C-alpha cells in the first residue's frame, strides 16, 4: 500500500491534489541526439525556415518547418525559439520568408516586409537583437529594384547574420575562457548555449572553450523558474557533451555560495546598456548580489549585437511581462489559487557595478563600461 507521501487525492469536486512526493509522477523519455553534436537551432532549407521547438525539450527533439512569417513570429512569442541571438536570427529568416512568398512588385513586397517587421517587433521587447536584426535585414533590401533582387538580398542578409553569430560565439568562447579558473564550480542561469544562439553558445560557449583547453569545471545550473530553461535546456545541452552538471533549485544558490563551491558565475544577456547594466533572465540580479557578497566573479558573455549604446542604463530597458499561468501552473497542474494576482517579469537588470567583465567578440570589456564599450564601438567603426 502506498504511503501518504506517495499518494494523490481528489476533493469533492474531483480536482486532483498536488502530489507531495519526492519522485516524478512519470518518466520523461529524453531523446538522445547523434554524436555529430547539437542539432541546428534554426536554418534555411530551400525556401523554408526549419527551427527546433524548444518547448518540447528535453522530452523530444522536434522540428517545425514553415515558410509563413506569422508562424515564426508566434514561435518567438511562445518561446519555441528563444535566446536573444536566436530570436534575432529567426526574425531575419522570417523577413526572408516574407520576401520569398510575397509579390514580385518591389513596392508591394516592401509593404509586406514592413508589416512582417511590425509583427515581429511586437513579440518580445527586451532582447535588442530582435530589433537589430530586423532593421539590418530591411536596410539590406532598400536598394533592390525588383522582387527577385529584394528576395535574394533579404535571404543573404539573414544568412550573414546567422553565420556572423556563430563566428562571434566561437570568438567569445576563446576570449571568455581566460576568465574562468582551471577548475572548480561554475554557476550559470537560464540558457545561453547553442539553443539560444546561431550555434555554439555564449556563456556555454565559454565553458566549451575552457574545457577544450583542459580546464575542468562542474557546471551548476539553476532551474530558471518559472519556465525552467536551465533545467530543461542547459542541462540537456551540457549532458549531451559530457560535462559534469549539477542542477539546483533557484532558491538553493545562496547555500552553494556559502559553502564556497563556486569559483565563478557566467551568464548570457538579452540587452546590455551603454553603462554596462545587463538585462538577463529574471533571477540573474539576485545571483550577482550573492556573488558580490561571497567574492565570486560574475561575468557576462554576449554578442556585440546585444550591446545597445542607445540605451543609457538598465532603467531604460523595457522588461517583458509574461502571462500569469507561467507562475500559477506547473506542468499543467495548478499550484496557486486561480484568483491570485501575479507579477511575472521575464527579465531583471543587473547593475554594472556587480559585473566583473563583459565578453563580446570585440574583446573583454571592464569597468567603467561606458568608456570600454564606447571604445570597442569606435575601434570597430574605424576598421569597417
Short mmCIF file of C-alpha atoms in Angstrom, two decimals:
data_model
loop_
_atom_site.label_atom_id
_atom_site.label_comp_id
_atom_site.label_asym_id
_atom_site.label_seq_id
_atom_site.Cartn_x
_atom_site.Cartn_y
_atom_site.Cartn_z
CA UNK A 1 0.00 0.00 0.00
CA UNK A 2 1.45 3.42 -0.90
CA UNK A 3 2.40 5.72 1.93
CA UNK A 4 0.53 9.04 2.34
CA UNK A 5 3.54 10.93 1.00
CA UNK A 6 3.38 8.96 -2.25
CA UNK A 7 -0.34 9.32 -2.82
CA UNK A 8 -2.54 11.87 -4.51
CA UNK A 9 -6.14 12.66 -3.70
CA UNK A 10 -9.23 14.28 -5.08
CA UNK A 11 -11.52 16.69 -3.31
CA UNK A 12 -15.30 16.59 -3.62
CA UNK A 13 -15.13 18.48 -6.92
CA UNK A 14 -12.87 15.82 -8.41
CA UNK A 15 -9.85 18.13 -8.60
CA UNK A 16 -6.53 16.34 -8.39
CA UNK A 17 -4.36 17.36 -5.46
CA UNK A 18 -0.75 18.43 -5.95
CA UNK A 19 1.40 15.40 -5.11
CA UNK A 20 3.62 15.56 -2.03
CA UNK A 21 6.26 13.21 -3.36
CA UNK A 22 9.98 13.12 -3.91
CA UNK A 23 9.55 11.07 -7.08
CA UNK A 24 8.41 12.19 -10.51
CA UNK A 25 4.89 11.19 -11.41
CA UNK A 26 6.02 9.89 -14.76
CA UNK A 27 9.24 9.37 -16.62
CA UNK A 28 10.41 11.81 -19.26
CA UNK A 29 11.52 9.97 -22.41
CA UNK A 30 14.57 12.11 -23.11
CA UNK A 31 15.63 11.72 -26.73
CA UNK A 32 19.32 11.33 -27.48
CA UNK A 33 20.93 13.09 -30.40
CA UNK A 34 23.61 11.96 -32.77
CA UNK A 35 27.30 12.04 -32.00
CA UNK A 36 27.71 14.85 -34.52
CA UNK A 37 26.51 17.31 -31.89
CA UNK A 38 23.54 19.51 -31.16
CA UNK A 39 21.04 19.97 -33.99
CA UNK A 40 20.90 23.45 -35.57
CA UNK A 41 18.55 25.70 -33.64
CA UNK A 42 17.41 27.30 -36.89
CA UNK A 43 18.29 27.08 -40.58
CA UNK A 44 17.04 27.96 -44.08
CA UNK A 45 16.05 24.99 -46.22
CA UNK A 46 15.01 25.58 -49.83
CA UNK A 47 12.65 28.47 -49.21
CA UNK A 48 11.51 27.36 -45.76
CA UNK A 49 12.70 28.01 -42.22
CA UNK A 50 13.36 24.95 -40.05
CA UNK A 51 13.69 25.51 -36.30
CA UNK A 52 13.95 23.41 -33.19
CA UNK A 53 10.88 23.60 -30.94
CA UNK A 54 12.50 24.32 -27.58
CA UNK A 55 9.22 23.88 -25.71
CA UNK A 56 9.41 20.14 -26.47
CA UNK A 57 12.84 19.67 -24.89
CA UNK A 58 14.17 17.60 -23.24
CA UNK A 59 11.44 15.03 -23.89
CA UNK A 60 11.62 15.23 -27.67
CA UNK A 61 13.79 16.74 -30.40
CA UNK A 62 11.08 18.20 -32.60
CA UNK A 63 11.49 20.49 -35.60
CA UNK A 64 8.99 22.83 -37.23
CA UNK A 65 9.38 23.80 -40.88
CA UNK A 66 7.46 26.70 -42.41
CA UNK A 67 7.54 29.49 -44.96
CA UNK A 68 4.93 31.53 -43.05
CA UNK A 69 6.47 34.54 -41.26
CA UNK A 70 3.50 34.68 -38.89
CA UNK A 71 4.27 31.18 -37.68
CA UNK A 72 7.84 32.23 -36.94
CA UNK A 73 6.64 35.33 -35.07
CA UNK A 74 4.36 33.16 -32.95
CA UNK A 75 7.23 30.74 -32.32
CA UNK A 76 9.27 33.64 -30.93
CA UNK A 77 6.38 34.82 -28.75
CA UNK A 78 5.70 31.35 -27.32
CA UNK A 79 9.42 30.54 -26.79
CA UNK A 80 9.59 27.75 -29.34
CA UNK A 81 12.54 29.85 -30.50
CA UNK A 82 14.22 31.70 -27.64
CA UNK A 83 17.52 33.27 -26.65
CA UNK A 84 18.38 36.81 -27.74
CA UNK A 85 20.72 35.91 -30.64
CA UNK A 86 18.44 33.11 -31.84
CA UNK A 87 15.34 35.27 -31.98
CA UNK A 88 17.26 37.88 -33.96
CA UNK A 89 18.26 35.22 -36.48
CA UNK A 90 14.70 33.89 -36.56
CA UNK A 91 13.35 37.38 -37.24
CA UNK A 92 15.77 37.84 -40.14
CA UNK A 93 14.73 34.49 -41.62
CA UNK A 94 11.06 35.43 -41.11
CA UNK A 95 11.62 38.53 -43.23
CA UNK A 96 13.35 36.40 -45.86
CA UNK A 97 10.37 34.03 -45.84
CA UNK A 98 8.02 37.00 -46.23
CA UNK A 99 10.06 38.15 -49.23
CA UNK A 100 10.16 34.72 -50.85
CA UNK A 101 6.41 34.22 -50.51
CA UNK A 102 5.46 37.78 -51.44
CA UNK A 103 4.55 39.55 -54.71
CA UNK A 104 7.05 40.39 -57.46
CA UNK A 105 6.36 44.12 -57.34
CA UNK A 106 9.13 45.59 -55.15
CA UNK A 107 6.91 48.32 -53.66
CA UNK A 108 4.26 45.79 -52.62
CA UNK A 109 6.97 43.47 -51.35
CA UNK A 110 8.44 46.23 -49.17
CA UNK A 111 4.98 46.84 -47.69
CA UNK A 112 4.77 43.15 -46.87
CA UNK A 113 8.17 43.27 -45.20
CA UNK A 114 7.15 46.33 -43.17
CA UNK A 115 4.02 44.53 -41.95
CA UNK A 116 6.06 41.45 -41.06
CA UNK A 117 8.62 43.59 -39.24
CA UNK A 118 5.89 45.20 -37.13
CA UNK A 119 4.51 41.78 -36.23
CA UNK A 120 7.95 40.55 -35.23
CA UNK A 121 8.79 43.63 -33.12
CA UNK A 122 5.65 43.08 -31.05
CA UNK A 123 6.66 39.57 -29.95
CA UNK A 124 9.34 40.24 -27.30
CA UNK A 125 10.52 43.73 -26.32
CA UNK A 126 13.58 43.18 -24.12
CA UNK A 127 16.12 41.48 -26.40
CA UNK A 128 17.69 44.19 -28.54
CA UNK A 129 18.94 41.58 -31.05
CA UNK A 130 15.39 41.27 -32.37
CA UNK A 131 15.05 44.90 -33.48
CA UNK A 132 18.70 44.99 -34.58
CA UNK A 133 18.27 42.02 -36.94
CA UNK A 134 15.00 43.38 -38.32
CA UNK A 135 16.50 46.78 -39.11
CA UNK A 136 19.61 45.27 -40.62
CA UNK A 137 17.60 42.98 -42.93
CA UNK A 138 15.31 45.80 -44.02
CA UNK A 139 18.29 48.05 -44.81
CA UNK A 140 19.78 45.32 -46.99
CA UNK A 141 16.70 45.39 -49.23
CA UNK A 142 16.38 49.15 -49.65
CA UNK A 143 18.25 49.43 -52.95
CA UNK A 144 16.57 46.45 -54.64
CA UNK A 145 14.78 47.40 -57.87
CA UNK A 146 12.99 44.11 -58.46
CA UNK A 147 11.25 41.50 -56.38
CA UNK A 148 13.86 38.89 -57.24
CA UNK A 149 16.78 41.08 -56.18
CA UNK A 150 14.95 42.03 -52.98
CA UNK A 151 14.29 38.38 -52.11
CA UNK A 152 17.91 37.43 -52.60
CA UNK A 153 19.09 40.43 -50.59
CA UNK A 154 16.84 39.55 -47.65
CA UNK A 155 17.99 35.94 -47.58
CA UNK A 156 21.67 36.84 -47.99
CA UNK A 157 21.44 39.22 -45.03
CA UNK A 158 19.64 36.68 -42.84
CA UNK A 159 22.26 34.05 -43.63
CA UNK A 160 25.03 36.56 -42.93
CA UNK A 161 23.51 37.42 -39.54
CA UNK A 162 23.36 33.71 -38.73
CA UNK A 163 26.93 32.97 -39.81
CA UNK A 164 28.31 36.02 -38.02
CA UNK A 165 26.62 34.96 -34.78
CA UNK A 166 28.22 31.52 -34.89
CA UNK A 167 31.63 33.07 -35.54
CA UNK A 168 31.06 35.59 -32.75
CA UNK A 169 30.18 32.82 -30.31
CA UNK A 170 33.42 30.99 -31.02
CA UNK A 171 35.39 34.21 -30.54
CA UNK A 172 33.53 34.90 -27.27
CA UNK A 173 34.44 31.40 -26.13
CA UNK A 174 38.13 31.95 -26.90
CA UNK A 175 38.23 35.26 -25.04
CA UNK A 176 35.99 34.25 -22.19
CA UNK A 177 37.85 31.03 -21.39
CA UNK A 178 40.57 33.20 -19.85
CA UNK A 179 38.05 34.44 -17.27
CA UNK A 180 37.48 31.00 -15.78
CA UNK A 181 39.84 29.29 -13.32
CA UNK A 182 41.45 25.98 -14.23
CA UNK A 183 38.99 24.06 -12.07
CA UNK A 184 36.10 24.48 -9.68
CA UNK A 185 32.39 25.07 -9.80
CA UNK A 186 30.86 27.48 -12.30
CA UNK A 187 27.24 28.60 -11.99
CA UNK A 188 25.10 29.58 -14.96
CA UNK A 189 21.49 30.74 -15.14
CA UNK A 190 18.85 30.22 -17.84
CA UNK A 191 20.21 29.01 -21.19
CA UNK A 192 22.97 30.75 -23.12
CA UNK A 193 24.13 27.86 -25.26
CA UNK A 194 23.75 26.65 -28.82
CA UNK A 195 19.98 26.56 -28.38
CA UNK A 196 19.85 30.28 -27.63
CA UNK A 197 22.15 31.34 -30.48
CA UNK A 198 23.07 30.53 -34.05
CA UNK A 199 25.32 27.78 -32.66
CA UNK A 200 27.98 27.03 -30.01
CA UNK A 201 26.66 29.48 -27.43
CA UNK A 202 27.79 32.49 -25.40
CA UNK A 203 28.07 31.60 -21.70
CA UNK A 204 28.09 27.90 -22.56
CA UNK A 205 30.48 28.63 -25.41
CA UNK A 206 32.92 29.98 -22.83
CA UNK A 207 32.58 26.73 -20.87
CA UNK A 208 33.09 24.71 -24.04
CA UNK A 209 36.21 26.67 -24.96
CA UNK A 210 37.58 26.38 -21.42
CA UNK A 211 37.15 22.62 -21.49
CA UNK A 212 38.94 22.41 -24.85
CA UNK A 213 41.95 23.99 -23.11
CA UNK A 214 41.97 21.32 -20.44
CA UNK A 215 40.14 23.26 -17.76
CA UNK A 216 37.86 21.16 -15.59
CA UNK A 217 34.61 22.51 -14.14
CA UNK A 218 31.50 21.22 -12.52
CA UNK A 219 28.71 23.29 -14.04
CA UNK A 220 25.96 24.22 -11.60
CA UNK A 221 22.72 25.05 -13.41
CA UNK A 222 19.86 26.88 -11.71
CA UNK A 223 16.37 25.81 -12.77
CA UNK A 224 15.49 29.31 -14.03
CA UNK A 225 11.86 29.40 -12.98
CA UNK A 226 9.15 29.72 -13.98
CA UNK A 227 9.83 28.14 -17.40
CA UNK A 228 12.87 26.09 -16.39
CA UNK A 229 15.19 27.00 -19.25
CA UNK A 230 18.11 25.92 -17.08
CA UNK A 231 16.58 22.62 -16.03
CA UNK A 232 15.14 21.72 -19.43
CA UNK A 233 17.64 23.18 -21.87
CA UNK A 234 21.02 23.94 -20.33
CA UNK A 235 21.33 20.59 -18.56
CA UNK A 236 20.29 18.82 -21.77
CA UNK A 237 22.90 20.65 -23.83
CA UNK A 238 25.73 20.04 -21.39
CA UNK A 239 24.89 16.41 -20.67
CA UNK A 240 24.93 15.67 -24.40
CA UNK A 241 28.58 16.78 -24.44
CA UNK A 242 29.67 15.00 -21.30
CA UNK A 243 30.00 17.94 -18.91
CA UNK A 244 29.74 17.36 -15.17
CA UNK A 245 26.41 19.02 -14.40
CA UNK A 246 24.53 19.64 -11.16
CA UNK A 247 21.01 21.05 -11.30
CA UNK A 248 19.77 23.12 -8.37
CA UNK A 249 16.58 24.92 -7.49
CA UNK A 250 16.85 28.68 -7.80
CA UNK A 251 16.44 29.04 -4.03
CA UNK A 252 19.45 26.79 -3.36
CA UNK A 253 22.02 29.12 -4.93
CA UNK A 254 22.75 31.05 -1.74
CA UNK A 255 23.79 27.93 0.15
CA UNK A 256 26.06 26.98 -2.74
CA UNK A 257 27.87 30.31 -2.44
CA UNK A 258 28.05 29.93 1.33
CA UNK A 259 29.72 26.52 1.03
CA UNK A 260 32.37 28.07 -1.25
CA UNK A 261 31.61 25.61 -4.05
CA UNK A 262 31.66 28.25 -6.77
CA UNK A 263 34.70 29.76 -8.47
CA UNK A 264 32.76 31.88 -10.98
CA UNK A 265 29.35 32.77 -12.37
CA UNK A 266 28.80 33.26 -16.10
CA UNK A 267 25.55 34.18 -17.81
CA UNK A 268 24.31 35.49 -21.12
CA UNK A 269 22.38 38.71 -21.78
CA UNK A 270 19.35 39.95 -23.66
CA UNK A 271 20.44 43.59 -23.64
CA UNK A 272 23.49 45.44 -22.35
CA UNK A 273 23.03 49.17 -21.77
CA UNK A 274 25.69 51.78 -22.54
CA UNK A 275 26.73 51.94 -18.87
CA UNK A 276 27.15 48.14 -18.61
CA UNK A 277 23.84 47.35 -16.89
CA UNK A 278 22.72 43.91 -18.07
CA UNK A 279 19.21 42.58 -18.70
CA UNK A 280 19.02 38.81 -18.45
CA UNK A 281 16.63 36.08 -17.32
CA UNK A 282 14.86 37.04 -14.09
CA UNK A 283 16.90 35.82 -11.12
CA UNK A 284 20.22 36.95 -12.55
CA UNK A 285 20.33 40.08 -10.38
CA UNK A 286 19.98 38.02 -7.21
CA UNK A 287 22.82 35.74 -8.26
CA UNK A 288 25.03 38.76 -8.94
CA UNK A 289 24.31 40.11 -5.46
CA UNK A 290 25.21 36.73 -3.93
CA UNK A 291 28.39 36.57 -5.98
CA UNK A 292 29.46 40.00 -4.78
CA UNK A 293 28.72 39.09 -1.15
CA UNK A 294 30.92 35.99 -1.39
CA UNK A 295 33.74 37.40 -3.52
CA UNK A 296 32.91 35.29 -6.58
CA UNK A 297 33.49 36.90 -10.01
CA UNK A 298 30.32 37.44 -12.06
CA UNK A 299 30.80 37.54 -15.85
CA UNK A 300 28.51 38.20 -18.81
CA UNK A 301 29.02 36.70 -22.29
CA UNK A 302 27.04 38.06 -25.22
CA UNK A 303 27.49 39.03 -28.88
CA UNK A 304 28.05 42.68 -29.73
CA UNK A 305 24.55 42.80 -31.23
CA UNK A 306 23.26 42.60 -27.63
CA UNK A 307 25.07 45.84 -26.69
CA UNK A 308 22.69 48.79 -27.01
CA UNK A 309 24.63 52.03 -26.78
CA UNK A 310 21.42 53.98 -27.43
CA UNK A 311 20.04 52.78 -24.08
CA UNK A 312 21.86 54.79 -21.41
CA UNK A 313 21.20 52.48 -18.45
CA UNK A 314 19.22 49.50 -17.30
CA UNK A 315 16.40 51.78 -16.13
CA UNK A 316 15.55 52.40 -19.80
CA UNK A 317 15.40 48.71 -20.79
CA UNK A 318 11.81 47.53 -21.35
CA UNK A 319 11.11 44.43 -19.24
CA UNK A 320 8.76 41.90 -20.77
CA UNK A 321 5.83 40.86 -18.56
CA UNK A 322 4.52 37.39 -19.33
CA UNK A 323 1.29 35.55 -18.61
CA UNK A 324 0.14 34.59 -15.12
CA UNK A 325 -0.27 30.91 -15.99
CA UNK A 326 3.51 30.51 -16.20
CA UNK A 327 3.59 31.09 -12.43
CA UNK A 328 0.25 29.74 -11.22
CA UNK A 329 0.57 26.41 -13.05
CA UNK A 330 3.35 23.87 -13.29
CA UNK A 331 3.37 21.16 -15.98
CA UNK A 332 -0.36 21.67 -16.42
CA UNK A 333 -1.15 21.41 -12.72
CA UNK A 334 -2.49 24.50 -10.93
CA UNK A 335 -0.22 25.31 -7.99
CA UNK A 336 -1.74 28.61 -6.83
CA UNK A 337 -5.27 29.93 -6.26
CA UNK A 338 -6.92 30.94 -9.51
CA UNK A 339 -7.78 34.41 -8.19
CA UNK A 340 -4.27 35.41 -7.07
CA UNK A 341 -2.65 38.29 -8.96
CA UNK A 342 0.76 37.57 -10.49
CA UNK A 343 3.95 39.51 -11.15
CA UNK A 344 5.85 37.68 -13.89
CA UNK A 345 8.75 39.68 -15.34
CA UNK A 346 10.77 37.63 -17.81
CA UNK A 347 13.98 39.56 -17.06
CA UNK A 348 15.71 41.66 -14.44
CA UNK A 349 18.57 44.13 -14.65
CA UNK A 350 21.96 43.55 -13.02
CA UNK A 351 23.77 46.84 -12.30
CA UNK A 352 27.15 47.27 -13.95
CA UNK A 353 28.86 47.58 -10.54
CA UNK A 354 28.21 43.85 -9.96
CA UNK A 355 29.69 42.72 -13.30
CA UNK A 356 33.39 41.82 -13.28
CA UNK A 357 33.70 41.50 -17.05
CA UNK A 358 31.61 41.56 -20.20
CA UNK A 359 32.95 39.46 -23.04
CA UNK A 360 31.84 40.00 -26.64
CA UNK A 361 33.52 39.08 -29.91
CA UNK A 362 35.12 42.53 -29.80
CA UNK A 363 37.03 41.80 -26.62
CA UNK A 364 36.97 41.65 -22.83
CA UNK A 365 35.30 44.79 -21.52
CA UNK A 366 35.90 46.07 -17.97
CA UNK A 367 34.52 48.88 -15.86
CA UNK A 368 33.97 51.69 -16.45
CA UNK A 369 31.79 50.12 -19.11
CA UNK A 370 30.53 53.35 -20.61
CA UNK A 371 34.12 54.02 -21.69
CA UNK A 372 35.18 50.49 -22.61
CA UNK A 373 32.04 49.73 -24.65
CA UNK A 374 32.26 53.06 -26.48
CA UNK A 375 35.91 52.40 -27.24
CA UNK A 376 35.03 48.99 -28.70
CA UNK A 377 32.35 50.60 -30.87
CA UNK A 378 34.76 53.28 -32.16
CA UNK A 379 37.52 50.79 -32.88
CA UNK A 380 35.18 48.61 -34.92
CA UNK A 381 33.91 51.61 -36.87
CA UNK A 382 37.46 52.66 -37.78
CA UNK A 383 38.18 49.22 -39.27
CA UNK A 384 35.00 48.85 -41.31
#
